[in-house]
Coordinates of C-alpha atoms in Angstrom, one line a residue:
X1 CA -51.6 42.7 44.8
X2 CA -47.8 42.8 44.8
X3 CA -46.5 42.2 41.3
X4 CA -43.4 40.3 42.5
X5 CA -45.7 37.9 44.5
X6 CA -47.8 37.2 41.4
X7 CA -44.7 36.5 39.3
X8 CA -43.3 34.2 42.0
X9 CA -46.6 32.3 42.3
X10 CA -46.8 31.9 38.6
X11 CA -43.2 30.6 38.3
X12 CA -43.8 28.2 41.3
X13 CA -46.9 26.7 39.6
X14 CA -45.2 26.5 36.2
X15 CA -42.1 24.6 37.5
X16 CA -44.3 22.3 39.7
X17 CA -46.4 21.3 36.7
X18 CA -43.3 20.7 34.6
X19 CA -41.8 18.5 37.4
X20 CA -45.0 16.5 37.7
X21 CA -45.1 16.0 34.0
X22 CA -41.5 14.6 33.9
X23 CA -41.8 12.2 36.9
X24 CA -43.9 9.1 35.9
X25 CA -46.6 8.0 38.2
X26 CA -45.6 5.1 40.5
X27 CA -46.9 1.8 39.3
X28 CA -49.0 -0.4 41.5
X29 CA -47.2 -3.3 43.1
X30 CA -48.9 -6.5 44.0
X31 CA -47.4 -9.4 46.0
X32 CA -48.7 -13.0 45.8
X33 CA -47.7 -15.7 48.2
X34 CA -48.1 -19.4 47.3
X35 CA -47.8 -22.3 49.8
X36 CA -48.9 -25.9 49.1
X37 CA -49.3 -29.1 50.9
X38 CA -49.3 -27.5 54.3
X39 CA -51.9 -29.9 55.7
X40 CA -49.8 -31.7 58.3
X41 CA -50.5 -29.7 61.5
X42 CA -47.5 -31.4 63.2
X43 CA -44.9 -30.3 60.7
X44 CA -46.3 -27.1 59.1
X45 CA -45.8 -24.7 62.0
X46 CA -42.3 -23.6 61.1
X47 CA -43.3 -22.7 57.6
X48 CA -46.7 -21.1 58.3
X49 CA -45.2 -19.0 61.1
X50 CA -42.6 -17.7 58.6
X51 CA -45.3 -17.0 56.0
X52 CA -47.3 -15.1 58.6
X53 CA -44.2 -12.8 59.3
X54 CA -44.1 -12.0 55.6
X55 CA -47.8 -11.4 55.3
X56 CA -47.6 -8.8 58.1
X57 CA -45.7 -6.5 55.8
X58 CA -48.4 -6.5 53.1
X59 CA -52.0 -5.3 53.2
X60 CA -54.5 -4.7 50.4
X61 CA -52.3 -5.2 47.4
X62 CA -51.5 -8.8 48.2
X63 CA -52.9 -12.3 48.2
X64 CA -52.0 -15.7 49.7
X65 CA -52.9 -18.9 48.0
X66 CA -52.9 -22.4 49.7
X67 CA -52.3 -24.8 46.8
X68 CA -54.2 -27.9 48.0
X69 CA -53.5 -30.9 50.2
X70 CA -54.7 -28.6 53.0
X71 CA -55.7 -31.6 55.2
X72 CA -53.7 -34.8 55.5
X73 CA -54.3 -37.6 55.1
X74 CA -57.8 -37.7 53.6
X75 CA -59.3 -34.3 53.8
X76 CA -62.3 -33.1 55.9
X77 CA -64.6 -36.0 57.0
X78 CA -68.1 -35.5 58.4
X79 CA -68.5 -33.9 61.8
X80 CA -69.3 -37.2 63.5
X81 CA -66.1 -38.9 62.2
X82 CA -63.3 -39.9 64.6
X83 CA -60.9 -38.2 62.2
X84 CA -62.7 -34.9 62.2
X85 CA -60.7 -33.4 65.2
X86 CA -57.4 -34.0 63.5
X87 CA -58.7 -32.6 60.2
X88 CA -59.8 -29.4 61.9
X89 CA -56.5 -29.1 63.6
X90 CA -54.7 -29.3 60.3
X91 CA -56.7 -26.7 58.5
X92 CA -56.9 -24.3 61.5
X93 CA -53.1 -24.3 61.8
X94 CA -53.1 -22.6 58.4
X95 CA -56.1 -20.4 58.8
X96 CA -55.0 -19.0 62.2
X97 CA -52.1 -17.1 60.6
X98 CA -54.6 -15.2 58.5
X99 CA -56.7 -13.6 61.3
X100 CA -55.3 -10.1 60.9
X101 CA -54.4 -10.4 57.2
X102 CA -56.1 -7.8 55.0
X103 CA -55.2 -9.2 51.6
X104 CA -57.0 -11.7 49.4
X105 CA -57.1 -15.3 50.7
X106 CA -57.6 -18.4 48.5
X107 CA -57.7 -22.1 49.3
X108 CA -57.8 -24.6 46.5
X109 CA -58.2 -28.4 46.8
X110 CA -55.6 -31.1 46.2
X111 CA -55.9 -34.9 45.8
X112 CA -55.7 -35.5 49.6
X113 CA -58.6 -33.1 50.1
X114 CA -60.6 -35.2 47.7
X115 CA -60.2 -38.1 50.2
X116 CA -57.1 -39.2 48.3
X117 CA -59.2 -40.4 45.4
X118 CA -61.5 -42.7 47.4
X119 CA -65.3 -42.8 47.2
X120 CA -66.9 -39.9 48.9
X121 CA -64.3 -37.3 48.0
X122 CA -66.9 -34.8 46.8
X123 CA -68.5 -34.7 50.2
X124 CA -65.1 -34.2 51.8
X125 CA -64.4 -31.2 49.5
X126 CA -67.8 -29.6 50.3
X127 CA -67.1 -30.2 54.0
X128 CA -63.8 -28.4 53.8
X129 CA -65.2 -25.5 51.8
X130 CA -68.0 -24.9 54.3
X131 CA -65.6 -25.2 57.3
X132 CA -62.9 -22.9 55.8
X133 CA -65.4 -20.2 54.8
X134 CA -67.3 -20.3 58.1
X135 CA -64.1 -20.2 60.2
X136 CA -62.4 -17.4 58.3
X137 CA -65.6 -15.4 57.7
X138 CA -63.9 -13.6 54.8
X139 CA -66.3 -14.5 52.0
X140 CA -65.8 -16.9 49.1
X141 CA -62.2 -18.0 49.7
X142 CA -62.4 -21.7 48.8
X143 CA -62.2 -22.1 45.0
X144 CA -63.5 -23.4 42.7
X145 CA -66.9 -23.8 44.4
X146 CA -68.8 -27.0 45.2
X147 CA -66.2 -29.4 43.7
X148 CA -66.3 -27.8 40.3
X149 CA -63.2 -27.7 38.2
X150 CA -63.2 -24.0 37.2
X151 CA -61.7 -22.0 35.8
X152 CA -62.4 -19.1 38.2
X153 CA -61.1 -15.8 37.0
X154 CA -59.7 -13.4 39.7
X155 CA -58.7 -10.0 38.5
X156 CA -55.7 -8.7 40.4
X157 CA -55.5 -5.5 38.4
X158 CA -56.1 -4.2 34.9
X159 CA -53.1 -6.1 33.7
X160 CA -52.9 -9.2 35.9
X161 CA -55.3 -12.1 36.3
X162 CA -55.3 -15.4 38.2
X163 CA -57.1 -18.5 36.8
X164 CA -58.0 -21.0 39.5
X165 CA -58.5 -24.6 38.4
X166 CA -59.1 -27.9 40.3
X167 CA -56.9 -30.5 38.6
X168 CA -57.9 -33.3 40.9
X169 CA -61.4 -33.0 39.4
X170 CA -59.8 -34.3 36.2
X171 CA -57.9 -37.1 37.9
X172 CA -60.7 -38.2 40.3
X173 CA -62.3 -41.4 39.2
X174 CA -65.4 -41.5 41.5
X175 CA -68.5 -39.3 41.6
X176 CA -67.9 -35.7 40.8
X177 CA -70.0 -32.7 39.7
X178 CA -70.5 -32.1 36.0
X179 CA -72.9 -30.6 33.5
X180 CA -75.8 -29.9 36.0
X181 CA -73.8 -28.5 38.9
X182 CA -70.8 -26.9 37.0
X183 CA -71.9 -26.4 33.4
X184 CA -69.0 -28.7 32.4
X185 CA -69.9 -31.5 30.1
X186 CA -66.6 -33.3 30.2
X187 CA -62.8 -33.2 29.7
X188 CA -62.9 -31.3 26.4
X189 CA -65.3 -28.8 27.7
X190 CA -63.1 -28.1 30.7
X191 CA -60.1 -27.5 28.5
X192 CA -62.2 -25.3 26.2
X193 CA -63.4 -23.1 29.1
X194 CA -59.8 -22.6 30.2
X195 CA -58.8 -21.7 26.6
X196 CA -61.6 -19.1 26.4
X197 CA -60.5 -17.6 29.7
X198 CA -57.0 -17.3 28.4
X199 CA -58.2 -15.7 25.2
X200 CA -60.2 -13.1 27.2
X201 CA -57.1 -12.2 29.1
X202 CA -54.6 -12.3 26.3
X203 CA -52.0 -9.6 26.7
X204 CA -52.3 -9.6 30.5
X205 CA -50.0 -11.3 33.0
X206 CA -51.8 -14.6 33.5
X207 CA -51.1 -16.8 36.5
X208 CA -52.7 -20.2 36.3
X209 CA -53.1 -21.8 39.8
X210 CA -53.6 -25.5 40.3
X211 CA -52.6 -28.3 42.6
X212 CA -50.8 -30.6 40.1
X213 CA -47.6 -29.6 38.3
X214 CA -47.2 -30.1 34.6
X215 CA -43.4 -30.5 34.8
X216 CA -41.3 -31.7 37.7
X217 CA -37.9 -33.1 38.7
X218 CA -39.4 -34.6 41.8
X219 CA -41.0 -38.0 42.6
X220 CA -44.2 -37.2 40.8
X221 CA -42.2 -36.3 37.7
X222 CA -40.5 -39.7 37.8
X223 CA -37.2 -38.7 39.5
X224 CA -36.3 -40.7 42.6
X225 CA -33.4 -40.6 45.1
X226 CA -31.1 -43.6 45.7
X227 CA -32.8 -44.0 49.1
X228 CA -36.0 -44.9 47.3
X229 CA -34.3 -47.4 45.1
X230 CA -32.7 -49.1 48.2
X231 CA -35.2 -48.5 50.9
X232 CA -38.7 -48.4 49.2
X233 CA -40.7 -49.1 52.4
X234 CA -39.6 -45.8 53.9
X235 CA -42.2 -44.1 51.7
X236 CA -44.8 -46.1 53.7
X237 CA -43.3 -45.8 57.1
X238 CA -40.2 -43.7 58.0
X239 CA -39.1 -46.4 60.4
X240 CA -38.9 -49.2 57.8
X241 CA -35.2 -48.9 56.8
X242 CA -35.2 -52.3 55.2
X243 CA -32.8 -52.6 52.2
X244 CA -34.7 -54.0 49.2
X245 CA -32.7 -52.7 46.2
X246 CA -34.2 -54.9 43.5
X247 CA -37.8 -54.4 44.7
X248 CA -37.2 -50.6 45.2
X249 CA -35.8 -50.2 41.6
X250 CA -38.7 -52.2 40.2
X251 CA -41.2 -50.0 42.1
X252 CA -39.6 -46.8 40.8
X253 CA -39.5 -48.1 37.2
X254 CA -43.0 -49.4 37.0
X255 CA -44.8 -46.9 39.2
X256 CA -47.9 -45.8 37.4
X257 CA -49.7 -43.9 40.1
X258 CA -52.5 -41.6 38.8
X259 CA -50.9 -38.8 40.9
X260 CA -47.7 -39.0 38.8
X261 CA -47.1 -37.1 35.6
X262 CA -46.3 -40.3 33.6
X263 CA -49.7 -41.7 34.2
X264 CA -51.8 -41.8 31.1
X265 CA -54.7 -39.8 32.6
X266 CA -52.4 -37.2 34.0
X267 CA -50.6 -36.9 30.7
X268 CA -53.9 -36.1 29.0
X269 CA -54.3 -33.2 31.4
X270 CA -50.8 -32.0 30.8
X271 CA -51.1 -32.2 27.0
X272 CA -54.4 -30.4 27.0
X273 CA -53.2 -27.5 29.2
X274 CA -49.8 -27.0 27.6
X275 CA -51.4 -27.0 24.2
X276 CA -53.8 -24.1 25.0
X277 CA -51.0 -22.3 26.8
X278 CA -48.9 -21.9 23.6
X279 CA -50.4 -18.6 22.3
X280 CA -50.0 -16.9 25.8
X281 CA -46.9 -14.8 26.1
X282 CA -47.0 -13.8 29.8
X283 CA -48.0 -17.1 31.5
X284 CA -47.0 -18.5 34.9
X285 CA -48.3 -21.8 36.2
X286 CA -48.1 -22.3 39.9
X287 CA -48.8 -25.6 41.7
X288 CA -48.1 -27.7 44.7
X289 CA -48.3 -31.6 45.0
X290 CA -44.5 -32.1 44.9
X291 CA -43.2 -31.5 48.4
X292 CA -40.4 -29.2 47.3
X293 CA -39.7 -25.9 45.5
X294 CA -39.0 -25.7 41.8
X295 CA -39.0 -23.3 38.9
X296 CA -38.9 -24.7 35.3
X297 CA -39.1 -22.8 32.0
X298 CA -40.7 -24.6 29.1
X299 CA -42.0 -23.0 25.8
X300 CA -41.4 -19.5 27.3
X301 CA -43.7 -20.2 30.2
X302 CA -42.7 -20.5 33.8
X303 CA -43.8 -23.5 35.9
X304 CA -43.4 -23.0 39.6
X305 CA -43.9 -25.6 42.3
X306 CA -44.4 -24.5 45.9
X307 CA -45.5 -27.7 47.7
X308 CA -43.3 -27.9 50.8
X309 CA -45.6 -26.3 53.3
X310 CA -45.3 -29.2 55.7
X311 CA -43.2 -31.8 54.0
X312 CA -40.0 -31.9 52.0
X313 CA -38.9 -34.5 49.5
X314 CA -36.3 -35.2 46.8
X315 CA -35.8 -33.0 43.8
X316 CA -33.2 -34.0 41.2
X317 CA -30.2 -31.6 40.8
X318 CA -28.3 -30.8 37.7
X319 CA -31.3 -30.5 35.4
X320 CA -32.4 -27.7 33.1
X321 CA -34.7 -26.4 35.9
X322 CA -34.0 -22.8 36.9
X323 CA -34.2 -23.8 40.6
X324 CA -34.9 -26.8 42.7
X325 CA -34.9 -27.2 46.4
X326 CA -35.9 -30.0 48.8
X327 CA -36.6 -27.9 51.9
X328 CA -39.8 -26.5 53.5
X329 CA -40.8 -23.1 52.2
X330 CA -43.0 -21.0 50.0
X331 CA -42.9 -18.7 47.0
X332 CA -43.5 -14.9 46.6
X333 CA -44.4 -13.4 43.2
X334 CA -43.9 -9.6 43.2
X335 CA -45.6 -7.8 40.3
X336 CA -44.7 -4.2 39.5
X337 CA -47.1 -3.2 36.7
X338 CA -45.5 -2.0 33.6
X339 CA -42.0 -3.0 34.7
X340 CA -41.3 -6.5 36.0
X341 CA -42.4 -9.7 37.7
X342 CA -40.0 -11.2 40.2
X343 CA -40.2 -14.6 41.8
X344 CA -38.6 -15.3 45.2
X345 CA -38.2 -18.7 46.9
X346 CA -38.1 -18.5 50.7
X347 CA -36.9 -21.4 52.8
X348 CA -37.9 -21.9 56.4
X349 CA -35.1 -22.8 58.8
X350 CA -35.0 -24.1 62.3
X351 CA -32.2 -21.8 63.5
X352 CA -33.4 -18.7 61.6
X353 CA -37.0 -17.6 62.3
X354 CA -36.7 -15.0 59.4
X355 CA -36.1 -17.8 56.9
X356 CA -33.7 -17.6 54.0
X357 CA -34.2 -16.4 50.4
X358 CA -32.7 -19.2 48.4
X359 CA -33.4 -18.1 44.9
X360 CA -34.7 -15.0 43.1
X361 CA -35.5 -14.5 39.4
X362 CA -36.9 -11.6 37.4
X363 CA -39.0 -13.2 34.7
X364 CA -38.3 -12.6 31.0
X365 CA -41.1 -13.2 28.5
X366 CA -40.5 -13.3 24.8

């Protein structure tokens, strides 16, 4: 064999090995999309179409999460109900954008899916779970199962995990599953199970996913626009522009809806969760419920609201929130393992089918 050829081959292999040793392996990227409160089939189309256009660019290393209130106004009734047709239309409008999507799909329930707190909510949740999973035929995508509160652990990678919980289970006052069906003996046990899940995943990037926010500068956080002070009936019917300033202000000040953060029962949930979050360094909490887009940082944790899938409502400006927007849209969380986590807020627009990026933030954890 030619001596020069042997030397050349050796040098080529040597330098190739050195080059490979110096260039780090490319880290895995994972993209998660969160859209909440998209359950109004008549107003969600603009935002869900925009979401579909984003999802088309991502395959296996991605997930989309629908954050509850998937069916307005009262969830999924029985098949013989006169409201069933509209309910199916609402949920199909969201599922139809996922037909060719190859990533992970997750639907979680919200208060409207639990029949807006009325008797029979558990049956409505189970109806929706069966319908969604039969229609999509993509496995167990409606979580937690059977009206249970969770947590459900979903491993995204070796260093990223999602914890899915049903916060309406906590707030719901009527019949709901407990010890026999879910191995949950009550409130304290629910919080304990979440704490143990956090402890198992300590050191990872933890994303807790729920319907209800723990912090908010929107209506459910106790912040109201001047319109609500002067025209309170508009919240009941958009046509009722009747000035009632005294009544409106009284309503705002004394509102104690169980779906608002200042409600005692809701506060117990917030206190229980934020307390067990404290030891976690890399924690993001993503929710819907408020019909807007927000990012708030508290105690070195990031609280993201993406609830404007089909409706958009007031969010107070000039607060300590990192971002607040009262337009339809959704949120993307891009995770590049070993390097960074970036959150992007994307707003849907009538005149721009590509939407608009209205805020981006690379997260910093202490």
